[in-house]
Amino acid sequence: MSTTATDLMALSRVIPVVVLDDADDAVPLARALLAGGVPIMELTLRTPVALEAIARVTEQVPDMLVGAGTITRPEQATMAVTAGARFLVSPGSPEPLVTAMLAERVPVLPGVATATEALALLRHGITEMKFFPAGPAGGPSYLEALAGPLPGVTFCPTGGVNHGNAADYLALPNVACVGGSWLTPPTLVKGGYWDEISRLCFGTWSEEAQD
């Protein structure tokens, strides 16, 4: 059975958004997240090693659902899936980019910041979306306002979401998960403090912890 966008948004209340400068960190980081109960990660295409990092995680940590984030050009969708990305995330949703992402036949979370952009994605049958940049775009109150006119849309807010405000987003009925980098701080990743990353993840963002 293939994974859908709904499935991946249900895997974890937080999707770690990861920027790596060294591909050698990818596999131990993926294993640390898994050990902490987080089976999904978004590796952003913001550095030259990103595609190699995705390929290594896909090959060596098959239990980790690894996706590619910061998809900004249509050709990156193909490059990411060829490397092994199992889902695609973009900061925005121009028509050529959305078409290219959908053509790869993997779950997608295109970015929106307005109701107009969300309506455009609905025309493609896309009901799961990244809300970015969540904080500057209006935060929880803005997303709460969208729930009425867009009852079939589910969001993953990213950008300005952190440990202190994540619960405010997760309390909304139209938010399934949030994206953030606080589970994988660069200082811990570069220092190889994998056990500490597992501790940051473990139990904190389970469904039970939010009840």
Short mmCIF file of C-alpha atoms in Angstrom, two decimals:
data_model
loop_
_atom_site.label_atom_id
_atom_site.label_comp_id
_atom_site.label_asym_id
_atom_site.label_seq_id
_atom_site.Cartn_x
_atom_site.Cartn_y
_atom_site.Cartn_z
CA MET A 1 0.00 0.00 0.00
CA SER A 2 1.42 3.41 -0.98
CA THR A 3 1.84 6.20 1.54
CA THR A 4 -0.41 9.22 1.15
CA ALA A 5 0.06 12.77 2.40
CA THR A 6 -2.55 12.03 5.06
CA ASP A 7 -0.52 9.01 6.18
CA LEU A 8 2.74 10.90 6.52
CA MET A 9 1.11 13.75 8.44
CA ALA A 10 -0.18 11.19 10.94
CA LEU A 11 3.23 9.65 11.61
CA SER A 12 4.45 12.33 14.01
CA ARG A 13 3.11 15.49 15.58
CA VAL A 14 6.39 17.14 14.55
CA ILE A 15 8.16 16.63 11.23
CA PRO A 16 11.82 17.54 11.77
CA VAL A 17 13.02 20.03 9.17
CA VAL A 18 16.71 19.29 8.69
CA VAL A 19 19.53 21.22 7.02
CA LEU A 20 22.73 19.18 6.72
CA ASP A 21 26.20 20.41 5.82
CA ASP A 22 27.75 16.94 5.97
CA ALA A 23 26.16 13.88 4.38
CA ASP A 24 27.92 11.69 6.96
CA ASP A 25 25.50 13.05 9.57
CA ALA A 26 22.39 11.86 7.72
CA VAL A 27 22.29 8.21 8.77
CA PRO A 28 23.12 8.64 12.48
CA LEU A 29 20.63 11.50 12.66
CA ALA A 30 17.89 9.39 11.09
CA ARG A 31 18.63 6.60 13.56
CA ALA A 32 18.55 9.07 16.47
CA LEU A 33 15.15 10.36 15.40
CA LEU A 34 13.82 6.81 15.10
CA ALA A 35 15.16 5.99 18.55
CA GLY A 36 13.21 8.98 19.85
CA GLY A 37 9.99 7.81 18.24
CA VAL A 38 10.01 10.10 15.20
CA PRO A 39 9.85 8.01 11.98
CA ILE A 40 9.78 10.89 9.49
CA MET A 41 12.19 13.65 8.48
CA GLU A 42 12.31 16.39 5.88
CA LEU A 43 15.81 16.91 4.47
CA THR A 44 15.90 20.31 2.82
CA LEU A 45 17.61 20.95 -0.48
CA ARG A 46 19.44 23.97 0.93
CA THR A 47 22.96 22.52 0.83
CA PRO A 48 25.02 20.68 -1.81
CA VAL A 49 24.96 17.43 0.21
CA ALA A 50 21.18 17.17 0.53
CA LEU A 51 20.54 14.68 -2.28
CA GLU A 52 23.40 12.45 -1.13
CA ALA A 53 22.03 12.61 2.43
CA ILE A 54 18.58 11.55 1.22
CA ALA A 55 20.08 8.65 -0.74
CA ARG A 56 22.03 7.41 2.29
CA VAL A 57 19.03 7.50 4.61
CA THR A 58 16.83 5.73 2.07
CA GLU A 59 19.38 2.97 1.61
CA GLN A 60 20.62 2.51 5.16
CA VAL A 61 17.62 3.45 7.34
CA PRO A 62 14.60 1.99 5.51
CA ASP A 63 12.29 2.50 8.50
CA MET A 64 12.74 6.27 8.23
CA LEU A 65 10.32 8.04 5.89
CA VAL A 66 12.64 10.64 4.42
CA GLY A 67 11.37 13.44 2.23
CA ALA A 68 12.88 16.37 0.39
CA GLY A 69 12.04 19.90 1.43
CA THR A 70 12.66 23.33 -0.06
CA ILE A 71 11.66 22.12 -3.52
CA THR A 72 11.73 25.41 -5.44
CA ARG A 73 12.35 24.33 -9.05
CA PRO A 74 10.43 21.72 -11.07
CA GLU A 75 13.55 19.69 -11.88
CA GLN A 76 14.33 19.30 -8.18
CA ALA A 77 11.24 17.12 -7.77
CA THR A 78 12.67 14.49 -10.10
CA MET A 79 16.16 14.80 -8.65
CA ALA A 80 14.87 14.28 -5.12
CA VAL A 81 12.73 11.25 -5.93
CA THR A 82 15.57 9.73 -7.95
CA ALA A 83 17.77 10.11 -4.85
CA GLY A 84 15.17 8.26 -2.79
CA ALA A 85 12.87 10.94 -1.35
CA ARG A 86 9.51 9.45 -0.42
CA PHE A 87 7.65 12.75 -0.21
CA LEU A 88 8.15 16.32 -1.42
CA VAL A 89 7.67 19.63 0.37
CA SER A 90 7.82 23.12 -1.16
CA PRO A 91 7.73 26.59 0.41
CA GLY A 92 5.30 27.84 -2.25
CA SER A 93 2.99 26.51 -4.91
CA PRO A 94 3.42 28.06 -8.38
CA GLU A 95 1.63 26.02 -11.00
CA PRO A 96 4.71 24.58 -12.80
CA LEU A 97 6.20 23.44 -9.50
CA VAL A 98 2.99 21.78 -8.31
CA THR A 99 2.60 19.99 -11.65
CA ALA A 100 6.17 18.69 -11.46
CA MET A 101 5.76 17.49 -7.89
CA LEU A 102 2.51 15.67 -8.64
CA ALA A 103 4.13 13.99 -11.65
CA GLU A 104 6.51 12.14 -9.33
CA ARG A 105 3.66 10.10 -7.79
CA VAL A 106 4.78 10.56 -4.20
CA PRO A 107 2.96 12.44 -1.42
CA VAL A 108 3.37 16.22 -1.65
CA LEU A 109 2.98 19.08 0.80
CA PRO A 110 3.05 22.26 -1.31
CA GLY A 111 3.39 25.51 0.61
CA VAL A 112 0.64 28.11 0.92
CA ALA A 113 0.32 31.35 2.85
CA THR A 114 -3.11 32.54 1.71
CA ALA A 115 -6.63 31.25 1.13
CA THR A 116 -6.22 31.97 -2.59
CA GLU A 117 -3.19 29.67 -2.80
CA ALA A 118 -5.04 26.96 -0.89
CA LEU A 119 -7.98 27.20 -3.30
CA ALA A 120 -5.60 26.83 -6.25
CA LEU A 121 -4.21 23.59 -4.76
CA LEU A 122 -7.72 22.26 -4.16
CA ARG A 123 -8.24 22.43 -7.92
CA HIS A 124 -5.50 19.79 -8.18
CA GLY A 125 -7.22 17.64 -5.56
CA ILE A 126 -4.57 18.52 -2.97
CA THR A 127 -6.05 18.76 0.53
CA GLU A 128 -2.87 18.46 2.64
CA MET A 129 -0.69 21.57 2.57
CA LYS A 130 2.30 23.18 4.22
CA PHE A 131 1.45 26.56 5.77
CA PHE A 132 4.57 28.71 5.37
CA PRO A 133 5.91 30.89 6.84
CA ALA A 134 3.47 30.11 9.61
CA GLY A 135 4.47 32.79 12.12
CA PRO A 136 4.83 35.78 9.78
CA ALA A 137 1.78 34.68 7.74
CA GLY A 138 -0.57 34.95 10.71
CA GLY A 139 0.07 32.08 13.08
CA PRO A 140 -2.59 29.97 14.82
CA SER A 141 -5.28 32.65 14.62
CA TYR A 142 -4.96 32.81 10.83
CA LEU A 143 -5.17 29.04 10.47
CA GLU A 144 -8.17 28.94 12.78
CA ALA A 145 -9.91 31.45 10.52
CA LEU A 146 -9.25 29.25 7.47
CA ALA A 147 -10.98 26.25 9.03
CA GLY A 148 -14.45 27.61 8.27
CA PRO A 149 -14.17 28.36 4.54
CA LEU A 150 -11.72 25.50 3.88
CA PRO A 151 -13.12 22.60 5.94
CA GLY A 152 -11.45 19.91 3.87
CA VAL A 153 -7.91 21.25 4.11
CA THR A 154 -5.32 20.00 6.60
CA PHE A 155 -2.17 21.98 7.29
CA CYS A 156 1.39 21.40 8.46
CA PRO A 157 2.55 24.81 9.69
CA THR A 158 6.28 25.49 9.34
CA GLY A 159 8.35 28.61 9.78
CA GLY A 160 8.36 30.28 13.14
CA VAL A 161 7.03 27.15 14.84
CA ASN A 162 9.00 26.12 17.90
CA HIS A 163 8.82 24.17 21.13
CA GLY A 164 7.08 27.08 22.83
CA ASN A 165 4.21 27.58 20.38
CA ALA A 166 3.81 24.20 18.69
CA ALA A 167 0.96 23.20 21.01
CA ASP A 168 -1.04 26.27 19.92
CA TYR A 169 -0.94 25.05 16.33
CA LEU A 170 -1.53 21.40 17.19
CA ALA A 171 -4.68 22.30 19.11
CA LEU A 172 -6.36 23.43 15.88
CA PRO A 173 -8.67 20.95 14.13
CA ASN A 174 -7.19 21.71 10.70
CA VAL A 175 -3.58 21.10 11.79
CA ALA A 176 -2.32 17.51 11.73
CA CYS A 177 1.33 18.18 12.51
CA VAL A 178 3.93 20.92 12.52
CA GLY A 179 7.35 21.23 10.96
CA GLY A 180 10.33 22.56 12.85
CA SER A 181 14.04 22.37 13.42
CA TRP A 182 14.17 22.37 17.22
CA LEU A 183 14.41 18.57 17.44
CA THR A 184 17.63 18.66 15.40
CA PRO A 185 19.62 21.72 16.57
CA PRO A 186 22.68 22.30 14.39
CA THR A 187 24.99 22.31 17.41
CA LEU A 188 23.84 18.80 18.39
CA VAL A 189 23.98 17.49 14.83
CA LYS A 190 27.45 18.86 14.11
CA GLY A 191 28.68 17.61 17.49
CA GLY A 192 27.26 14.14 16.94
CA TYR A 193 25.13 14.24 20.09
CA TRP A 194 22.71 11.62 18.79
CA ASP A 195 21.49 10.43 22.20
CA GLU A 196 20.58 14.00 23.11
CA ILE A 197 18.54 14.33 19.91
CA SER A 198 16.71 11.12 20.77
CA ARG A 199 15.94 12.52 24.21
CA LEU A 200 14.57 15.71 22.68
CA CYS A 201 12.18 13.63 20.59
CA PHE A 202 11.18 10.85 22.95
CA GLY A 203 7.60 11.06 24.13
CA THR A 204 7.36 14.83 23.88
CA TRP A 205 5.14 15.06 20.82
CA SER A 206 3.12 11.86 20.97
CA GLU A 207 -0.65 12.03 20.73
CA GLU A 208 -0.83 11.16 24.43
CA ALA A 209 1.41 14.06 25.38
CA GLN A 210 -1.00 16.48 23.72
CA ASP A 211 -4.12 15.22 25.52
#
